CSV table of C-alpha atoms in Angstrom, one decimal:
chain,number,residue,atom,x,y,z
J,84,MET,CA,-14.8,-79.3,57.2
J,85,LEU,CA,-14.1,-77.3,60.3
J,86,ASN,CA,-12.6,-73.6,59.5
J,87,ALA,CA,-9.8,-72.3,61.0
J,88,THR,CA,-12.0,-70.1,63.2
J,89,LEU,CA,-14.0,-73.1,64.4
J,90,VAL,CA,-10.7,-74.8,65.5
J,91,LYS,CA,-9.3,-72.2,67.4
J,92,GLY,CA,-12.5,-71.9,69.5
J,93,LEU,CA,-12.5,-75.2,70.3
J,94,GLN,CA,-8.8,-75.3,71.1
J,95,TYR,CA,-9.3,-72.4,73.5
J,96,GLU,CA,-12.2,-74.0,75.2
J,97,GLY,CA,-9.6,-77.0,75.9
J,98,CYS,CA,-10.7,-79.2,73.2
J,99,LEU,CA,-8.1,-81.3,71.5
J,100,VAL,CA,-9.0,-81.2,67.9
J,101,ASP,CA,-8.0,-82.9,64.8
J,102,THR,CA,-9.2,-82.0,61.2
J,103,ALA,CA,-9.4,-83.7,57.8
J,104,GLU,CA,-9.6,-81.9,54.6
J,105,ASP,CA,-12.0,-84.3,53.0
J,106,GLY,CA,-14.6,-87.0,53.7
J,107,GLU,CA,-12.1,-90.1,53.2
J,108,THR,CA,-9.6,-88.7,55.3
J,109,GLY,CA,-12.2,-87.7,58.0
J,110,LEU,CA,-13.9,-91.3,57.8
J,111,GLN,CA,-10.3,-92.8,58.5
J,112,LYS,CA,-9.3,-90.6,61.2
J,113,ALA,CA,-12.7,-91.1,62.9
J,114,LEU,CA,-12.7,-94.9,62.6
J,115,THR,CA,-9.3,-95.3,64.2
J,116,GLY,CA,-9.2,-92.1,66.6
J,117,GLY,CA,-10.6,-92.2,70.1
J,118,PHE,CA,-12.8,-89.0,69.6
J,119,ASP,CA,-15.6,-87.7,71.9
J,120,VAL,CA,-17.7,-86.3,69.3
J,121,VAL,CA,-17.5,-85.7,65.3
J,122,VAL,CA,-18.2,-82.5,63.6
J,123,ALA,CA,-18.4,-82.9,59.8
J,124,ASP,CA,-19.6,-80.4,57.1
J,125,LEU,CA,-22.4,-81.9,54.9
J,126,LEU,CA,-20.6,-80.7,51.5
J,127,LEU,CA,-17.2,-82.5,51.8
J,128,PRO,CA,-15.1,-83.4,49.0
J,129,LYS,CA,-14.5,-87.3,48.2
J,130,LYS,CA,-17.2,-88.5,50.5
J,131,ASP,CA,-19.9,-86.3,51.9
J,132,GLY,CA,-21.5,-86.1,55.2
J,133,MET,CA,-24.1,-88.3,54.3
J,134,GLU,CA,-21.7,-91.0,53.2
J,135,PHE,CA,-19.7,-90.2,56.2
J,136,VAL,CA,-22.5,-90.9,58.7
J,137,LYS,CA,-23.6,-94.1,56.7
J,138,GLU,CA,-20.2,-95.5,56.7
J,139,PHE,CA,-19.2,-94.9,60.4
J,140,ARG,CA,-22.5,-96.3,61.4
J,141,ALA,CA,-22.0,-99.3,59.4
J,142,GLN,CA,-18.9,-100.2,61.6
J,143,ASN,CA,-20.6,-99.7,64.7
J,144,LYS,CA,-19.1,-96.8,65.6
J,145,GLU,CA,-21.4,-95.5,68.5
J,146,THR,CA,-19.5,-91.7,68.6
J,147,PRO,CA,-21.6,-88.7,68.3
J,148,ILE,CA,-21.8,-86.9,64.8
J,149,ILE,CA,-22.8,-83.4,64.3
J,150,ILE,CA,-23.5,-82.3,60.8
J,151,LEU,CA,-23.2,-78.5,59.9
J,152,SER,CA,-24.7,-77.5,56.4
J,153,ALA,CA,-26.4,-74.7,54.7
J,154,ILE,CA,-29.1,-77.1,53.3
J,155,ARG,CA,-32.2,-76.7,54.7
J,156,ASP,CA,-34.0,-79.3,52.9
J,157,GLN,CA,-36.0,-81.4,55.5
J,158,ASP,CA,-35.7,-84.7,53.7
J,159,THR,CA,-31.9,-83.9,53.9
J,160,LYS,CA,-32.1,-83.6,57.5
J,161,VAL,CA,-34.4,-86.6,58.1
J,162,LYS,CA,-32.1,-89.1,56.1
J,163,LEU,CA,-29.2,-87.6,58.0
J,164,LEU,CA,-31.4,-88.5,61.4
J,165,ASP,CA,-32.3,-92.0,60.4
J,166,LEU,CA,-28.6,-92.9,59.2
J,167,GLY,CA,-27.6,-91.9,62.9
J,168,ALA,CA,-26.5,-88.4,63.2
J,169,ASP,CA,-27.1,-86.9,66.4
J,170,ASP,CA,-27.7,-83.3,65.6
J,171,TYR,CA,-27.6,-81.0,62.4
J,172,MET,CA,-26.6,-77.3,62.4
J,173,GLU,CA,-27.7,-74.9,59.6
J,174,LYS,CA,-25.1,-72.2,58.8
J,175,PRO,CA,-25.1,-69.4,59.7
J,176,PHE,CA,-24.4,-70.2,63.4
J,177,SER,CA,-22.4,-68.8,66.6
J,178,PHE,CA,-19.4,-70.7,67.8
J,179,GLY,CA,-21.0,-70.6,71.2
J,180,GLU,CA,-24.5,-72.6,70.1
J,181,LEU,CA,-21.9,-75.2,68.2
J,182,LEU,CA,-20.0,-75.5,71.7
J,183,ALA,CA,-23.3,-75.6,73.5
J,184,ARG,CA,-24.5,-78.3,71.4
J,185,ILE,CA,-21.2,-80.1,71.7
J,186,ARG,CA,-21.7,-79.9,75.6
J,187,VAL,CA,-25.1,-81.2,75.7
J,188,ILE,CA,-24.2,-84.1,73.8
J,189,LEU,CA,-21.0,-85.1,75.7
J,190,ARG,CA,-23.1,-84.8,78.9
J,191,ARG,CA,-25.7,-87.1,77.6
J,192,VAL,CA,-22.9,-89.7,76.5
J,193,LYS,CA,-21.4,-89.5,80.1
J,194,CYS,CA,-24.7,-90.1,81.7
J,195,ILE,CA,-25.8,-92.9,79.7
J,196,GLU,CA,-22.1,-94.4,80.5
J,197,HIS,CA,-23.0,-94.2,84.2
J,198,THR,CA,-26.2,-95.4,84.4
J,199,GLU,CA,-26.8,-98.6,86.5
J,200,ILE,CA,-28.1,-101.9,84.6
J,201,MET,CA,-31.9,-101.9,84.4
J,202,GLN,CA,-34.0,-104.8,84.9
J,203,ILE,CA,-37.8,-104.3,84.2
J,204,GLY,CA,-39.8,-107.3,84.5
J,205,ASP,CA,-38.5,-109.5,82.0
J,206,LEU,CA,-36.6,-106.8,80.1
J,207,PHE,CA,-32.9,-106.6,80.6
J,208,VAL,CA,-30.7,-103.4,79.7
J,209,ASN,CA,-27.1,-102.8,80.2
J,210,PRO,CA,-26.4,-98.9,79.1
J,211,LEU,CA,-22.5,-99.7,79.4
J,212,THR,CA,-22.5,-102.5,77.1
J,213,ARG,CA,-25.8,-101.7,74.9
J,214,GLU,CA,-26.9,-105.6,75.9
J,215,VAL,CA,-30.7,-105.6,75.8
J,216,LYS,CA,-32.5,-108.9,76.4
J,217,ARG,CA,-36.2,-109.9,76.9
J,218,ASN,CA,-37.0,-113.1,78.6
J,219,GLY,CA,-33.3,-114.2,78.2
J,220,LYS,CA,-33.1,-113.5,74.3
J,221,PHE,CA,-30.9,-111.2,72.8
J,222,ILE,CA,-32.0,-108.1,71.1
J,223,LYS,CA,-29.9,-106.3,68.6
J,224,LEU,CA,-30.9,-102.4,68.8
J,225,ARG,CA,-29.1,-99.5,66.5
J,226,LYS,CA,-27.8,-96.5,68.5
J,227,LYS,CA,-30.8,-94.1,68.1
J,228,GLU,CA,-33.2,-97.2,69.1
J,229,PHE,CA,-31.1,-97.8,72.3
J,230,ALA,CA,-31.2,-94.2,73.4
J,231,LEU,CA,-34.8,-94.1,72.8
J,232,LEU,CA,-35.6,-97.1,74.9
J,233,SER,CA,-33.2,-95.9,77.5
J,234,TYR,CA,-35.3,-92.9,77.7
J,235,LEU,CA,-38.3,-94.1,77.8
J,236,ILE,CA,-37.3,-96.4,80.9
J,237,SER,CA,-35.7,-93.6,82.6
J,238,HIS,CA,-39.3,-92.1,82.5
J,239,GLN,CA,-41.4,-95.2,83.1
J,240,GLU,CA,-44.9,-94.6,83.6
J,241,GLU,CA,-44.6,-90.9,82.0
J,242,VAL,CA,-46.6,-90.2,78.9
J,243,LEU,CA,-44.1,-88.4,76.5
J,244,ASN,CA,-44.7,-86.4,73.4
J,245,HIS,CA,-42.5,-86.2,70.4
J,246,ALA,CA,-41.0,-82.7,71.3
J,247,ILE,CA,-39.8,-84.1,74.8
J,248,ILE,CA,-38.5,-87.1,73.1
J,249,LEU,CA,-36.4,-85.0,70.0
J,250,GLU,CA,-35.1,-82.7,72.6
J,251,ASN,CA,-33.7,-85.5,74.8
J,252,VAL,CA,-32.8,-88.2,72.6
J,253,TRP,CA,-32.0,-86.1,69.0
J,254,ASP,CA,-31.5,-82.7,69.9
J,255,PHE,CA,-33.5,-82.1,66.5
J,256,ASN,CA,-36.5,-79.2,66.1
J,257,ALA,CA,-39.3,-80.9,66.7
J,258,LYS,CA,-41.9,-79.8,64.7
J,259,ALA,CA,-39.6,-80.8,61.7
J,260,PHE,CA,-38.8,-84.2,62.5
J,261,SER,CA,-41.8,-85.4,64.7
J,262,ASN,CA,-42.6,-88.2,62.1
J,263,THR,CA,-39.0,-89.6,62.9
J,264,VAL,CA,-40.1,-90.5,66.5
J,265,GLY,CA,-43.1,-92.2,65.3
J,266,ALA,CA,-40.9,-94.4,63.0
J,267,HIS,CA,-38.2,-95.3,65.8
J,268,ILE,CA,-41.1,-96.0,68.0
J,269,SER,CA,-42.5,-98.6,65.7
J,270,SER,CA,-39.3,-100.4,64.9
J,271,LEU,CA,-38.4,-100.5,68.5
J,272,ARG,CA,-42.0,-101.7,69.4
J,273,GLY,CA,-41.1,-104.4,66.9
J,274,LYS,CA,-37.9,-105.8,68.5
J,275,ILE,CA,-39.0,-105.2,72.2
J,276,ASP,CA,-42.5,-106.6,72.1
J,277,LYS,CA,-43.3,-108.7,69.2
J,278,ASP,CA,-44.2,-111.9,70.2
J,279,HIS,CA,-44.7,-110.9,73.8
J,280,LYS,CA,-48.2,-110.8,75.3
J,281,ARG,CA,-47.3,-107.8,77.6
J,282,LYS,CA,-46.4,-105.0,75.7
J,283,LEU,CA,-44.2,-102.1,77.6
J,284,ILE,CA,-44.2,-99.7,74.9
J,285,LYS,CA,-47.7,-97.8,74.5
J,286,THR,CA,-49.3,-95.4,72.6
J,287,VAL,CA,-51.2,-92.5,74.2
J,288,HIS,CA,-53.0,-91.5,71.3
J,289,GLY,CA,-53.0,-87.7,70.9
J,290,VAL,CA,-50.7,-87.3,73.3
J,291,GLY,CA,-47.7,-89.5,73.2
J,292,TYR,CA,-45.5,-92.6,74.6
J,293,MET,CA,-45.1,-94.3,77.6
J,294,PHE,CA,-43.0,-97.1,78.7
J,295,SER,CA,-45.0,-99.1,81.5
J,296,ILE,CA,-45.3,-102.6,82.8
J,297,ARG,CA,-48.8,-102.3,83.7
């Protein structure tokens, strides 16, 4: 949970802040409140941060989540990432760093919300409704898959390496989570390119990935 110092700091910066003493209460508030971002400790009573992220995303909630924890175990971080967390901050950290990460996430969300509908060949993407179709057939994507696809499309015909993708889609340490990018690319490719002769998501071996209609 957020301590009093962080709450006061966020309020001083003009943020409207609500808090919860445990994961169960926090989850209910997060599900019913119109929050711009959720900041949660990993080791919460009643329902920990891992359960919080899993159950929150299971309700198709897209609100960005930042997890705070003193745990530095890589497997824990990767699992949280795959469950749908947007950032993971190791304790101790400065208030300035937390505020900066919140601002980065909010800028990204705002950018996505104002992106125009994209039509690339037979692929249709609506960033506002998160609707994706290829050749008229609807494709259901998870939050990070959609964010990844949007980023690839916005850099069409550019080769993007793991570090660049992580920095712009996840906000996680590039070296620690490079395998996650490959897993998400594979999943996205299975949904976007499967059963289609023209493959849109290409691997540039030894370098990275590229979205291309060529």
